PDB file of C-alpha atoms in Angstrom:
ATOM      1  CA  MET A  29      34.800 166.725  76.841  1.00 62.00           C
ATOM      2  CA  SER A  30      35.948 167.825  80.293  1.00 71.00           C
ATOM      3  CA  ALA A  31      34.742 170.978  81.989  1.00 87.00           C
ATOM      4  CA  PHE A  32      36.973 174.057  81.735  1.00 93.00           C
ATOM      5  CA  LYS A  33      35.538 176.619  84.122  1.00 95.00           C
ATOM      6  CA  ILE A  34      37.276 179.973  84.501  1.00 97.00           C
ATOM      7  CA  MET A  35      36.928 180.715  88.206  1.00 97.00           C
ATOM      8  CA  ALA A  36      38.734 184.066  88.237  1.00 97.00           C
ATOM      9  CA  SER A  37      40.729 186.460  86.074  1.00 98.00           C
ATOM     10  CA  SER A  38      43.229 189.141  87.012  1.00 98.00           C
ATOM     11  CA  LYS A  39      45.830 191.453  85.520  1.00 98.00           C
ATOM     12  CA  SER A  40      48.930 193.423  86.494  1.00 98.00           C
ATOM     13  CA  VAL A  41      50.459 196.208  84.424  1.00 98.00           C
ATOM     14  CA  PRO A  42      53.427 198.498  85.110  1.00 98.00           C
ATOM     15  CA  HIS A  43      52.589 201.832  86.729  1.00 97.00           C
ATOM     16  CA  ARG A  44      54.654 203.784  84.160  1.00 97.00           C
ATOM     17  CA  VAL A  45      52.524 204.819  81.198  1.00 97.00           C
ATOM     18  CA  VAL A  46      54.371 205.924  78.064  1.00 97.00           C
ATOM     19  CA  THR A  47      52.295 207.925  75.587  1.00 97.00           C
ATOM     20  CA  ASN A  48      52.937 208.437  71.914  1.00 96.00           C
ATOM     21  CA  ASP A  49      53.972 211.997  72.699  1.00 95.00           C
ATOM     22  CA  ASP A  50      56.550 210.616  75.141  1.00 96.00           C
ATOM     23  CA  LEU A  51      58.010 208.498  72.343  1.00 95.00           C
ATOM     24  CA  ALA A  52      58.099 211.517  70.040  1.00 94.00           C
ATOM     25  CA  GLN A  53      60.593 213.046  72.471  1.00 94.00           C
ATOM     26  CA  ILE A  54      63.138 210.262  71.883  1.00 93.00           C
ATOM     27  CA  MET A  55      62.557 209.216  68.263  1.00 91.00           C
ATOM     28  CA  ASP A  56      61.297 210.529  64.932  1.00 90.00           C
ATOM     29  CA  THR A  57      57.602 209.803  65.314  1.00 92.00           C
ATOM     30  CA  SER A  58      54.334 211.440  66.336  1.00 93.00           C
ATOM     31  CA  ASP A  59      51.066 210.641  68.075  1.00 94.00           C
ATOM     32  CA  GLU A  60      49.198 210.958  64.762  1.00 93.00           C
ATOM     33  CA  TRP A  61      51.611 208.641  62.911  1.00 93.00           C
ATOM     34  CA  ILE A  62      51.436 205.899  65.540  1.00 94.00           C
ATOM     35  CA  LYS A  63      47.652 206.059  65.963  1.00 94.00           C
ATOM     36  CA  ARG A  64      47.020 205.997  62.219  1.00 93.00           C
ATOM     37  CA  ARG A  65      49.274 203.000  61.596  1.00 90.00           C
ATOM     38  CA  THR A  66      48.597 200.943  64.735  1.00 93.00           C
ATOM     39  CA  GLY A  67      45.693 202.276  66.811  1.00 94.00           C
ATOM     40  CA  ILE A  68      48.008 202.603  69.840  1.00 95.00           C
ATOM     41  CA  SER A  69      47.818 205.675  72.090  1.00 96.00           C
ATOM     42  CA  ARG A  70      49.877 204.539  75.072  1.00 96.00           C
ATOM     43  CA  ARG A  71      51.547 201.505  76.597  1.00 97.00           C
ATOM     44  CA  HIS A  72      52.711 200.440  80.070  1.00 98.00           C
ATOM     45  CA  ILE A  73      56.490 200.058  80.391  1.00 98.00           C
ATOM     46  CA  ALA A  74      58.189 198.197  83.242  1.00 97.00           C
ATOM     47  CA  THR A  75      60.528 200.182  85.467  1.00 96.00           C
ATOM     48  CA  ASP A  76      60.728 198.272  88.738  1.00 96.00           C
ATOM     49  CA  GLU A  77      58.417 195.442  87.598  1.00 97.00           C
ATOM     50  CA  SER A  78      59.502 192.193  85.942  1.00 98.00           C
ATOM     51  CA  THR A  79      57.868 189.309  84.093  1.00 98.00           C
ATOM     52  CA  THR A  80      58.110 187.294  87.293  1.00 98.00           C
ATOM     53  CA  SER A  81      56.855 189.973  89.704  1.00 98.00           C
ATOM     54  CA  MET A  82      53.790 190.749  87.591  1.00 98.00           C
ATOM     55  CA  SER A  83      53.033 187.030  87.189  1.00 98.00           C
ATOM     56  CA  ILE A  84      53.225 186.553  90.959  1.00 98.00           C
ATOM     57  CA  GLU A  85      50.878 189.502  91.519  1.00 98.00           C
ATOM     58  CA  VAL A  86      48.382 188.024  89.052  1.00 98.00           C
ATOM     59  CA  ALA A  87      48.608 184.587  90.698  1.00 98.00           C
ATOM     60  CA  HIS A  88      47.998 185.969  94.199  1.00 98.00           C
ATOM     61  CA  ALA A  89      44.964 187.905  92.942  1.00 98.00           C
ATOM     62  CA  LEU A  90      43.556 184.845  91.182  1.00 98.00           C
ATOM     63  CA  LEU A  91      43.812 182.702  94.314  1.00 98.00           C
ATOM     64  CA  LYS A  92      42.133 185.378  96.403  1.00 98.00           C
ATOM     65  CA  LYS A  93      39.285 185.939  93.933  1.00 97.00           C
ATOM     66  CA  ALA A  94      38.638 182.224  93.426  1.00 97.00           C
ATOM     67  CA  GLN A  95      39.144 181.469  97.139  1.00 97.00           C
ATOM     68  CA  VAL A  96      41.488 178.619  96.288  1.00 97.00           C
ATOM     69  CA  ASP A  97      44.264 177.382  98.573  1.00 98.00           C
ATOM     70  CA  PRO A  98      47.564 177.445  96.632  1.00 98.00           C
ATOM     71  CA  LYS A  99      48.274 173.897  97.794  1.00 98.00           C
ATOM     72  CA  ASP A 100      45.179 172.780  95.866  1.00 97.00           C
ATOM     73  CA  LEU A 101      46.617 173.934  92.544  1.00 98.00           C
ATOM     74  CA  ASP A 102      47.671 171.162  90.183  1.00 98.00           C
ATOM     75  CA  TYR A 103      49.335 173.322  87.526  1.00 98.00           C
ATOM     76  CA  VAL A 104      50.938 176.720  87.086  1.00 98.00           C
ATOM     77  CA  VAL A 105      51.572 177.590  83.440  1.00 98.00           C
ATOM     78  CA  VAL A 106      53.087 180.844  82.185  1.00 98.00           C
ATOM     79  CA  ALA A 107      53.124 181.818  78.516  1.00 98.00           C
ATOM     80  CA  THR A 108      55.973 184.240  77.834  1.00 98.00           C
ATOM     81  CA  MET A 109      58.668 185.111  75.324  1.00 95.00           C
ATOM     82  CA  SER A 110      60.397 187.503  77.739  1.00 96.00           C
ATOM     83  CA  SER A 111      61.161 185.495  80.865  1.00 96.00           C
ATOM     84  CA  ASP A 112      63.608 186.971  83.354  1.00 95.00           C
ATOM     85  CA  TYR A 113      65.789 183.853  83.275  1.00 95.00           C
ATOM     86  CA  GLN A 114      66.275 180.881  81.001  1.00 92.00           C
ATOM     87  CA  THR A 115      66.054 178.915  84.221  1.00 94.00           C
ATOM     88  CA  PRO A 116      64.226 178.851  86.527  1.00 96.00           C
ATOM     89  CA  ALA A 117      61.090 179.117  84.462  1.00 97.00           C
ATOM     90  CA  THR A 118      58.820 182.025  85.348  1.00 98.00           C
ATOM     91  CA  ALA A 119      56.119 179.521  86.303  1.00 98.00           C
ATOM     92  CA  ALA A 120      58.484 177.811  88.735  1.00 98.00           C
ATOM     93  CA  SER A 121      59.220 181.135  90.421  1.00 98.00           C
ATOM     94  CA  VAL A 122      55.482 181.836  90.651  1.00 98.00           C
ATOM     95  CA  GLN A 123      54.816 178.383  92.086  1.00 98.00           C
ATOM     96  CA  GLY A 124      57.423 178.940  94.777  1.00 98.00           C
ATOM     97  CA  ALA A 125      56.286 182.474  95.607  1.00 98.00           C
ATOM     98  CA  ILE A 126      52.617 181.568  96.095  1.00 98.00           C
ATOM     99  CA  GLY A 127      53.269 178.305  97.951  1.00 98.00           C
ATOM    100  CA  ALA A 128      51.681 176.043  95.333  1.00 98.00           C
ATOM    101  CA  THR A 129      53.780 173.134  96.533  1.00 98.00           C
ATOM    102  CA  ASN A 130      51.701 170.460  94.801  1.00 98.00           C
ATOM    103  CA  ALA A 131      51.567 172.154  91.395  1.00 98.00           C
ATOM    104  CA  VAL A 132      53.591 171.214  88.334  1.00 98.00           C
ATOM    105  CA  ALA A 133      54.917 174.461  86.871  1.00 98.00           C
ATOM    106  CA  PHE A 134      56.363 175.257  83.459  1.00 98.00           C
ATOM    107  CA  ASP A 135      56.597 177.971  80.809  1.00 98.00           C
ATOM    108  CA  ILE A 136      55.547 177.820  77.177  1.00 97.00           C
ATOM    109  CA  ASP A 137      56.822 180.089  74.422  1.00 96.00           C
ATOM    110  CA  ALA A 138      54.616 180.513  71.394  1.00 95.00           C
ATOM    111  CA  ALA A 139      55.084 184.294  71.334  1.00 94.00           C
ATOM    112  CA  CYS A 140      51.817 186.133  70.690  1.00 95.00           C
ATOM    113  CA  THR A 141      49.895 182.846  70.376  1.00 97.00           C
ATOM    114  CA  GLY A 142      51.141 181.654  73.758  1.00 97.00           C
ATOM    115  CA  PHE A 143      47.913 182.146  75.686  1.00 98.00           C
ATOM    116  CA  ALA A 144      45.854 180.233  73.093  1.00 98.00           C
ATOM    117  CA  PHE A 145      48.398 177.386  73.098  1.00 98.00           C
ATOM    118  CA  GLY A 146      48.428 177.489  76.902  1.00 98.00           C
ATOM    119  CA  THR A 147      44.649 177.248  77.073  1.00 97.00           C
ATOM    120  CA  SER A 148      44.733 174.091  74.973  1.00 97.00           C
ATOM    121  CA  ILE A 149      47.535 172.569  77.038  1.00 97.00           C
ATOM    122  CA  LEU A 150      45.946 173.364  80.399  1.00 97.00           C
ATOM    123  CA  ASN A 151      42.604 172.006  79.199  1.00 96.00           C
ATOM    124  CA  SER A 152      44.264 168.696  78.281  1.00 96.00           C
ATOM    125  CA  LEU A 153      46.040 168.487  81.640  1.00 97.00           C
ATOM    126  CA  LEU A 154      42.942 169.276  83.701  1.00 96.00           C
ATOM    127  CA  ALA A 155      40.956 166.655  81.769  1.00 94.00           C
ATOM    128  CA  LYS A 156      43.013 163.971  83.501  1.00 92.00           C
ATOM    129  CA  LYS A 157      41.333 164.507  86.886  1.00 93.00           C
ATOM    130  CA  SER A 158      37.917 165.760  87.905  1.00 92.00           C
ATOM    131  CA  GLY A 159      38.166 168.731  90.246  1.00 92.00           C
ATOM    132  CA  SER A 160      41.728 169.579  89.295  1.00 95.00           C
ATOM    133  CA  CYS A 161      42.627 173.237  88.851  1.00 97.00           C
ATOM    134  CA  GLY A 162      45.398 175.367  87.437  1.00 98.00           C
ATOM    135  CA  ILE A 163      46.567 178.869  86.734  1.00 98.00           C
ATOM    136  CA  LEU A 164      47.399 180.110  83.245  1.00 98.00           C
ATOM    137  CA  ILE A 165      49.185 183.440  82.913  1.00 98.00           C
ATOM    138  CA  GLY A 166      50.416 185.397  79.907  1.00 98.00           C
ATOM    139  CA  ALA A 167      53.225 187.745  80.962  1.00 98.00           C
ATOM    140  CA  GLU A 168      55.677 189.918  79.058  1.00 98.00           C
ATOM    141  CA  VAL A 169      58.289 192.613  79.540  1.00 97.00           C
ATOM    142  CA  LEU A 170      58.896 193.223  75.864  1.00 96.00           C
ATOM    143  CA  SER A 171      60.495 196.611  76.514  1.00 95.00           C
ATOM    144  CA  LYS A 172      63.783 194.863  77.327  1.00 94.00           C
ATOM    145  CA  LEU A 173      63.797 193.333  73.820  1.00 93.00           C
ATOM    146  CA  LEU A 174      63.284 196.610  71.972  1.00 93.00           C
ATOM    147  CA  ASP A 175      65.726 198.814  70.108  1.00 89.00           C
ATOM    148  CA  TRP A 176      64.391 202.155  71.308  1.00 92.00           C
ATOM    149  CA  SER A 177      65.905 203.939  68.314  1.00 88.00           C
ATOM    150  CA  ASP A 178      63.860 201.830  65.872  1.00 87.00           C
ATOM    151  CA  ARG A 179      60.445 203.429  65.471  1.00 85.00           C
ATOM    152  CA  SER A 180      59.172 200.561  63.318  1.00 86.00           C
ATOM    153  CA  THR A 181      59.147 198.261  66.374  1.00 89.00           C
ATOM    154  CA  ALA A 182      59.579 200.380  69.520  1.00 92.00           C
ATOM    155  CA  VAL A 183      56.188 202.079  69.155  1.00 93.00           C
ATOM    156  CA  LEU A 184      54.313 198.771  68.928  1.00 94.00           C
ATOM    157  CA  PHE A 185      54.961 196.927  72.160  1.00 95.00           C
ATOM    158  CA  GLY A 186      54.116 197.180  75.843  1.00 97.00           C
ATOM    159  CA  ASP A 187      54.506 195.248  79.085  1.00 98.00           C
ATOM    160  CA  GLY A 188      51.961 193.522  81.294  1.00 98.00           C
ATOM    161  CA  ALA A 189      50.570 190.275  82.651  1.00 98.00           C
ATOM    162  CA  ALA A 190      47.157 188.708  83.092  1.00 98.00           C
ATOM    163  CA  GLY A 191      45.700 185.282  83.638  1.00 98.00           C
ATOM    164  CA  VAL A 192      42.939 182.968  84.718  1.00 98.00           C
ATOM    165  CA  LEU A 193      42.377 180.304  87.343  1.00 98.00           C
ATOM    166  CA  VAL A 194      40.593 177.341  85.774  1.00 97.00           C
ATOM    167  CA  GLN A 195      38.964 174.253  87.285  1.00 96.00           C
ATOM    168  CA  ASN A 196      37.731 170.992  85.821  1.00 95.00           C
ATOM    169  CA  ASP A 197      34.285 171.254  87.402  1.00 91.00           C
ATOM    170  CA  PRO A 198      32.056 168.332  86.319  1.00 87.00           C
ATOM    171  CA  SER A 199      28.944 170.251  87.375  1.00 87.00           C
ATOM    172  CA  SER A 200      29.730 173.132  85.020  1.00 88.00           C
ATOM    173  CA  SER A 201      28.753 173.548  81.373  1.00 88.00           C
ATOM    174  CA  SER A 202      31.908 175.594  80.784  1.00 93.00           C
ATOM    175  CA  GLN A 203      34.310 173.812  78.467  1.00 94.00           C
ATOM    176  CA  VAL A 204      36.663 174.063  75.509  1.00 96.00           C
ATOM    177  CA  LEU A 205      34.498 173.468  72.443  1.00 97.00           C
ATOM    178  CA  GLY A 206      37.039 173.438  69.635  1.00 97.00           C
ATOM    179  CA  GLU A 207      40.470 174.635  68.579  1.00 97.00           C
ATOM    180  CA  SER A 208      42.944 175.146  65.767  1.00 98.00           C
ATOM    181  CA  LEU A 209      46.657 175.438  66.553  1.00 98.00           C
ATOM    182  CA  LYS A 210      49.242 175.884  63.802  1.00 97.00           C
ATOM    183  CA  THR A 211      52.966 176.612  63.456  1.00 97.00           C
ATOM    184  CA  PHE A 212      54.612 177.897  60.275  1.00 96.00           C
ATOM    185  CA  GLY A 213      58.283 177.524  61.149  1.00 93.00           C
ATOM    186  CA  ASN A 214      59.442 178.229  57.612  1.00 93.00           C
ATOM    187  CA  LEU A 215      58.252 181.828  58.129  1.00 91.00           C
ATOM    188  CA  GLY A 216      59.899 182.261  61.536  1.00 89.00           C
ATOM    189  CA  SER A 217      62.525 184.749  60.366  1.00 88.00           C
ATOM    190  CA  ALA A 218      59.796 187.325  59.727  1.00 84.00           C
ATOM    191  CA  LEU A 219      59.703 188.104  63.464  1.00 85.00           C
ATOM    192  CA  THR A 220      62.665 187.503  65.762  1.00 85.00           C
ATOM    193  CA  ALA A 221      63.842 188.704  69.173  1.00 83.00           C
ATOM    194  CA  GLY A 222      66.121 187.675  72.018  1.00 81.00           C
ATOM    195  CA  HIS A 223      68.984 186.169  70.029  1.00 79.00           C
ATOM    196  CA  PHE A 224      71.850 184.926  72.204  1.00 77.00           C
ATOM    197  CA  ALA A 225      75.148 186.310  70.988  1.00 71.00           C
ATOM    198  CA  ASP A 226      78.149 184.006  70.622  1.00 70.00           C
ATOM    199  CA  VAL A 227      80.307 185.215  73.497  1.00 69.00           C
ATOM    200  CA  THR A 228      82.606 182.216  74.029  1.00 72.00           C
ATOM    201  CA  PRO A 229      86.332 182.664  73.359  1.00 72.00           C
ATOM    202  CA  PHE A 230      86.022 179.948  70.692  1.00 70.00           C
ATOM    203  CA  GLY A 231      83.185 181.352  68.616  1.00 67.00           C
ATOM    204  CA  LYS A 232      82.743 183.800  65.811  1.00 65.00           C
ATOM    205  CA  ASN A 233      81.986 187.501  66.111  1.00 62.00           C
ATOM    206  CA  PRO A 234      79.121 188.142  68.534  1.00 57.00           C
ATOM    207  CA  ASN A 235      76.126 190.017  67.155  1.00 59.00           C
ATOM    208  CA  GLN A 236      74.384 191.661  70.072  1.00 56.00           C
ATOM    209  CA  GLU A 237      72.042 193.582  67.769  1.00 58.00           C
ATOM    210  CA  LYS A 238      70.079 190.407  67.074  1.00 69.00           C
ATOM    211  CA  GLN A 239      68.767 190.487  70.637  1.00 80.00           C
ATOM    212  CA  PHE A 240      66.292 193.208  69.643  1.00 85.00           C
ATOM    213  CA  PHE A 241      62.981 192.832  67.856  1.00 77.00           C
ATOM    214  CA  ARG A 242      63.317 192.550  64.101  1.00 83.00           C
ATOM    215  CA  MET A 243      60.149 192.267  62.077  1.00 80.00           C
ATOM    216  CA  ASP A 244      59.133 192.167  58.447  1.00 83.00           C
ATOM    217  CA  GLY A 245      55.957 194.134  59.093  1.00 80.00           C
ATOM    218  CA  HIS A 246      54.568 193.652  55.596  1.00 85.00           C
ATOM    219  CA  GLN A 247      54.988 189.875  55.719  1.00 90.00           C
ATOM    220  CA  VAL A 248      53.518 189.570  59.226  1.00 89.00           C
ATOM    221  CA  PHE A 249      50.556 191.764  58.257  1.00 89.00           C
ATOM    222  CA  ASN A 250      49.788 189.663  55.174  1.00 92.00           C
ATOM    223  CA  PHE A 251      50.285 186.450  57.163  1.00 94.00           C
ATOM    224  CA  ALA A 252      47.715 187.583  59.724  1.00 93.00           C
ATOM    225  CA  LEU A 253      45.148 188.601  57.112  1.00 93.00           C
ATOM    226  CA  LYS A 254      45.438 185.236  55.372  1.00 95.00           C
ATOM    227  CA  LYS A 255      45.890 182.801  58.262  1.00 96.00           C
ATOM    228  CA  VAL A 256      43.844 184.247  61.140  1.00 96.00           C
ATOM    229  CA  PRO A 257      40.445 183.921  59.415  1.00 97.00           C
ATOM    230  CA  LEU A 258      41.389 180.360  58.455  1.00 97.00           C
ATOM    231  CA  SER A 259      42.335 179.585  62.064  1.00 97.00           C
ATOM    232  CA  ILE A 260      38.992 180.878  63.309  1.00 98.00           C
ATOM    233  CA  LYS A 261      37.036 178.901  60.711  1.00 97.00           C
ATOM    234  CA  GLU A 262      38.969 175.691  61.453  1.00 98.00           C
ATOM    235  CA  ALA A 263      38.257 176.025  65.182  1.00 98.00           C
ATOM    236  CA  LEU A 264      34.586 176.597  64.422  1.00 98.00           C
ATOM    237  CA  ILE A 265      34.483 173.423  62.348  1.00 98.00           C
ATOM    238  CA  ASP A 266      36.125 171.546  65.230  1.00 97.00           C
ATOM    239  CA  ALA A 267      33.472 172.941  67.588  1.00 96.00           C
ATOM    240  CA  ASP A 268      30.619 172.356  65.119  1.00 97.00           C
ATOM    241  CA  LEU A 269      29.682 176.047  65.353  1.00 97.00           C
ATOM    242  CA  SER A 270      29.255 178.969  62.966  1.00 97.00           C
ATOM    243  CA  LEU A 271      30.674 182.486  63.087  1.00 97.00           C
ATOM    244  CA  ASN A 272      27.341 183.801  64.318  1.00 95.00           C
ATOM    245  CA  ASP A 273      27.469 181.464  67.336  1.00 97.00           C
ATOM    246  CA  ILE A 274      30.452 183.329  68.817  1.00 98.00           C
ATOM    247  CA  ASP A 275      29.510 186.139  71.185  1.00 97.00           C
ATOM    248  CA  VAL A 276      32.963 187.672  71.651  1.00 98.00           C
ATOM    249  CA  PHE A 277      36.272 187.296  69.800  1.00 98.00           C
ATOM    250  CA  VAL A 278      39.169 187.945  72.190  1.00 98.00           C
ATOM    251  CA  MET A 279      41.799 188.559  69.547  1.00 97.00           C
ATOM    252  CA  HIS A 280      45.508 189.237  69.936  1.00 97.00           C
ATOM    253  CA  GLN A 281      46.035 192.989  69.954  1.00 96.00           C
ATOM    254  CA  ALA A 282      48.884 193.344  67.475  1.00 93.00           C
ATOM    255  CA  ASN A 283      47.561 196.179  65.348  1.00 92.00           C
ATOM    256  CA  ALA A 284      44.110 197.760  65.068  1.00 93.00           C
ATOM    257  CA  ARG A 285      44.370 197.681  61.273  1.00 92.00           C
ATOM    258  CA  ILE A 286      44.891 193.906  61.335  1.00 94.00           C
ATOM    259  CA  ILE A 287      41.904 193.363  63.620  1.00 95.00           C
ATOM    260  CA  ASN A 288      39.629 195.580  61.533  1.00 94.00           C
ATOM    261  CA  SER A 289      40.770 193.859  58.331  1.00 94.00           C
ATOM    262  CA  VAL A 290      40.004 190.417  59.807  1.00 95.00           C
ATOM    263  CA  VAL A 291      36.574 191.664  60.898  1.00 96.00           C
ATOM    264  CA  ARG A 292      35.824 192.853  57.362  1.00 94.00           C
ATOM    265  CA  LYS A 293      37.097 189.610  55.867  1.00 94.00           C
ATOM    266  CA  LEU A 294      34.793 187.580  58.121  1.00 95.00           C
ATOM    267  CA  GLY A 295      31.868 189.915  57.528  1.00 94.00           C
ATOM    268  CA  LEU A 296      31.049 190.304  61.216  1.00 95.00           C
ATOM    269  CA  PRO A 297      30.032 193.300  63.360  1.00 94.00           C
ATOM    270  CA  LYS A 298      33.005 195.172  64.821  1.00 93.00           C
ATOM    271  CA  ASN A 299      31.468 195.167  68.301  1.00 94.00           C
ATOM    272  CA  ARG A 300      32.152 191.443  68.607  1.00 96.00           C
ATOM    273  CA  PHE A 301      35.886 192.162  68.330  1.00 97.00           C
ATOM    274  CA  PRO A 302      36.676 194.437  71.299  1.00 96.00           C
ATOM    275  CA  ILE A 303      39.944 196.371  71.084  1.00 95.00           C
ATOM    276  CA  ASP A 304      42.198 197.612  73.881  1.00 95.00           C
ATOM    277  CA  ILE A 305      45.438 198.090  71.936  1.00 95.00           C
ATOM    278  CA  ASP A 306      45.074 201.850  72.418  1.00 95.00           C
ATOM    279  CA  GLU A 307      45.814 201.354  76.135  1.00 96.00           C
ATOM    280  CA  TYR A 308      48.352 198.496  76.206  1.00 97.00           C
ATOM    281  CA  GLY A 309      49.979 198.200  72.778  1.00 96.00           C
ATOM    282  CA  ASN A 310      51.072 194.739  71.671  1.00 96.00           C
ATOM    283  CA  THR A 311      51.831 192.697  74.790  1.00 97.00           C
ATOM    284  CA  ALA A 312      52.356 189.348  73.003  1.00 97.00           C
ATOM    285  CA  ALA A 313      51.265 186.439  75.253  1.00 97.00           C
ATOM    286  CA  ALA A 314      49.697 188.880  77.744  1.00 98.00           C
ATOM    287  CA  SER A 315      47.500 190.440  75.082  1.00 97.00           C
ATOM    288  CA  GLU A 316      44.513 188.090  75.110  1.00 97.00           C
ATOM    289  CA  PRO A 317      44.317 187.599  78.898  1.00 98.00           C
ATOM    290  CA  LEU A 318      44.571 191.381  79.470  1.00 98.00           C
ATOM    291  CA  LEU A 319      41.597 191.941  77.196  1.00 98.00           C
ATOM    292  CA  LEU A 320      39.769 188.959  78.676  1.00 98.00           C
ATOM    293  CA  ALA A 321      40.281 190.243  82.227  1.00 97.00           C
ATOM    294  CA  ASP A 322      38.873 193.663  81.328  1.00 97.00           C
ATOM    295  CA  LEU A 323      35.882 192.151  79.514  1.00 97.00           C
ATOM    296  CA  LEU A 324      35.066 189.885  82.460  1.00 97.00           C
ATOM    297  CA  THR A 325      35.444 192.734  84.952  1.00 95.00           C
ATOM    298  CA  SER A 326      33.139 194.977  82.919  1.00 95.00           C
ATOM    299  CA  GLY A 327      30.567 192.192  82.482  1.00 95.00           C
ATOM    300  CA  LYS A 328      30.851 192.230  78.697  1.00 96.00           C
ATOM    301  CA  ILE A 329      31.401 188.474  78.844  1.00 97.00           C
ATOM    302  CA  GLN A 330      28.759 186.546  80.778  1.00 95.00           C
ATOM    303  CA  ARG A 331      28.333 182.903  81.775  1.00 95.00           C
ATOM    304  CA  GLY A 332      27.090 180.915  78.817  1.00 94.00           C
ATOM    305  CA  ASN A 333      28.781 183.167  76.244  1.00 97.00           C
ATOM    306  CA  LYS A 334      30.817 181.460  73.561  1.00 97.00           C
ATOM    307  CA  VAL A 335      34.222 183.112  73.368  1.00 98.00           C
ATOM    308  CA  ALA A 336      36.972 182.682  70.771  1.00 98.00           C
ATOM    309  CA  LEU A 337      40.537 183.265  71.962  1.00 98.00           C
ATOM    310  CA  VAL A 338      42.511 184.152  68.843  1.00 98.00           C
ATOM    311  CA  GLY A 339      46.297 184.457  68.756  1.00 97.00           C
ATOM    312  CA  PHE A 340      48.870 184.915  66.005  1.00 96.00           C
ATOM    313  CA  GLY A 341      52.487 185.973  65.797  1.00 93.00           C
ATOM    314  CA  GLY A 342      56.047 184.792  66.262  1.00 92.00           C
ATOM    315  CA  GLY A 343      56.966 181.335  65.101  1.00 91.00           C
ATOM    316  CA  LEU A 344      55.070 182.117  62.969  1.00 93.00           C
ATOM    317  CA  THR A 345      51.974 180.751  64.692  1.00 97.00           C
ATOM    318  CA  THR A 346      48.207 180.944  64.806  1.00 97.00           C
ATOM    319  CA  GLY A 347      45.859 179.622  67.458  1.00 98.00           C
ATOM    320  CA  THR A 348      42.123 179.813  68.045  1.00 98.00           C
ATOM    321  CA  VAL A 349      40.457 178.176  71.047  1.00 98.00           C
ATOM    322  CA  ILE A 350      36.679 178.396  71.449  1.00 98.00           C
ATOM    323  CA  ILE A 351      35.316 178.145  74.972  1.00 97.00           C
ATOM    324  CA  ASN A 352      31.875 178.131  76.477  1.00 96.00           C
ATOM    325  CA  TYR A 353      32.360 180.544  79.352  1.00 95.00           C
TER     326      TYR A 353
END
C-alpha cells in the first residue's frame, strides 16, 4: 500500500445563510417540520459564489496551509454534480486559476458519493509515484438545481465546497486501508437532477422541469438503511478491521434520521458519527469534506485515527473508504 497523507484541509461556504424560517416565508413549511424530518436548521446558499469560485478558494487555502507550490501538484480532482459548465471541467478551471501547470485536472460525478469515489481514485493515482501530491475537492451549488416551490426537495440542500491536499509520503503511516465502492444504476431514477431539455428544432417537446431535483424520498431512505451498513462492513473486511477499530465515521449528511438509523443498525455509539447537517444541509459531494474539515480544525480527528469516509446517493451509489489519518 502507498502512503496517503492528508497535508491540509479547507472549506468555503457562501456568506448567505438561509434558515428554516426564511424558507417558511416562501413555501408551505416550518422550522419544526424541517428539523423533525431532516435535522436541518439552516443552509448556505450561493448568491455571488459559484462551484468554480468556491473550489478555487479552497485550493488556494490548501496550498497555503500545506506550503506547497502549485507547480508541484500532480493532480487536481473535483467531485461535483453541479459544475458551472459542461466544459471546461471545474477542476480545469481550478488548475488554471492556481497556476498548477503540471497537474492533470478532471471532474468526477458520483453525486453524494463523489468524495469517497474521488478519494479512491486519487489514492490510486498517487500510488504511481513516491512524493506525488494532489488536491481533491467536493464542491456543489445545488441551489441552482432546485425547484424552490417544492418543499420535499428545496428544504434539503445547500451549497459549499471543501477539500484536502494529499501526498504520497513514504515516511508516513497514513494510508488508505480498505474500501467498498458500488453503483446501482437500475435504481438511478429514484434521484435525478440537471436534465438537459431537447431544444433543437428537430426534437420533441422540451421538458425543462426535469432540470430540477426529483427524488423518491421513501426509496432513497430505504436504500440508505439497507446498503450503507453493508458498504461499511465490506470496507472493513477489505481493511481487515472491525467496527470498533474505527474512531470516526465521516458520513454523508443527507438526513439526520438516516444517520441515526444507520448508527442504531450498526450498534455503535452516536458520538462516533458526528453530524453537521443542521448547519449545511445536504451538500452532496461537498458533504463529507465539509465535515472532515471541521473535525480536523477542531482536533476531533488526530494523527493515527482510523476514519471511515461514507457516501451514498445519486446513481444510486454507495462508497466507503477507510483511511489511517
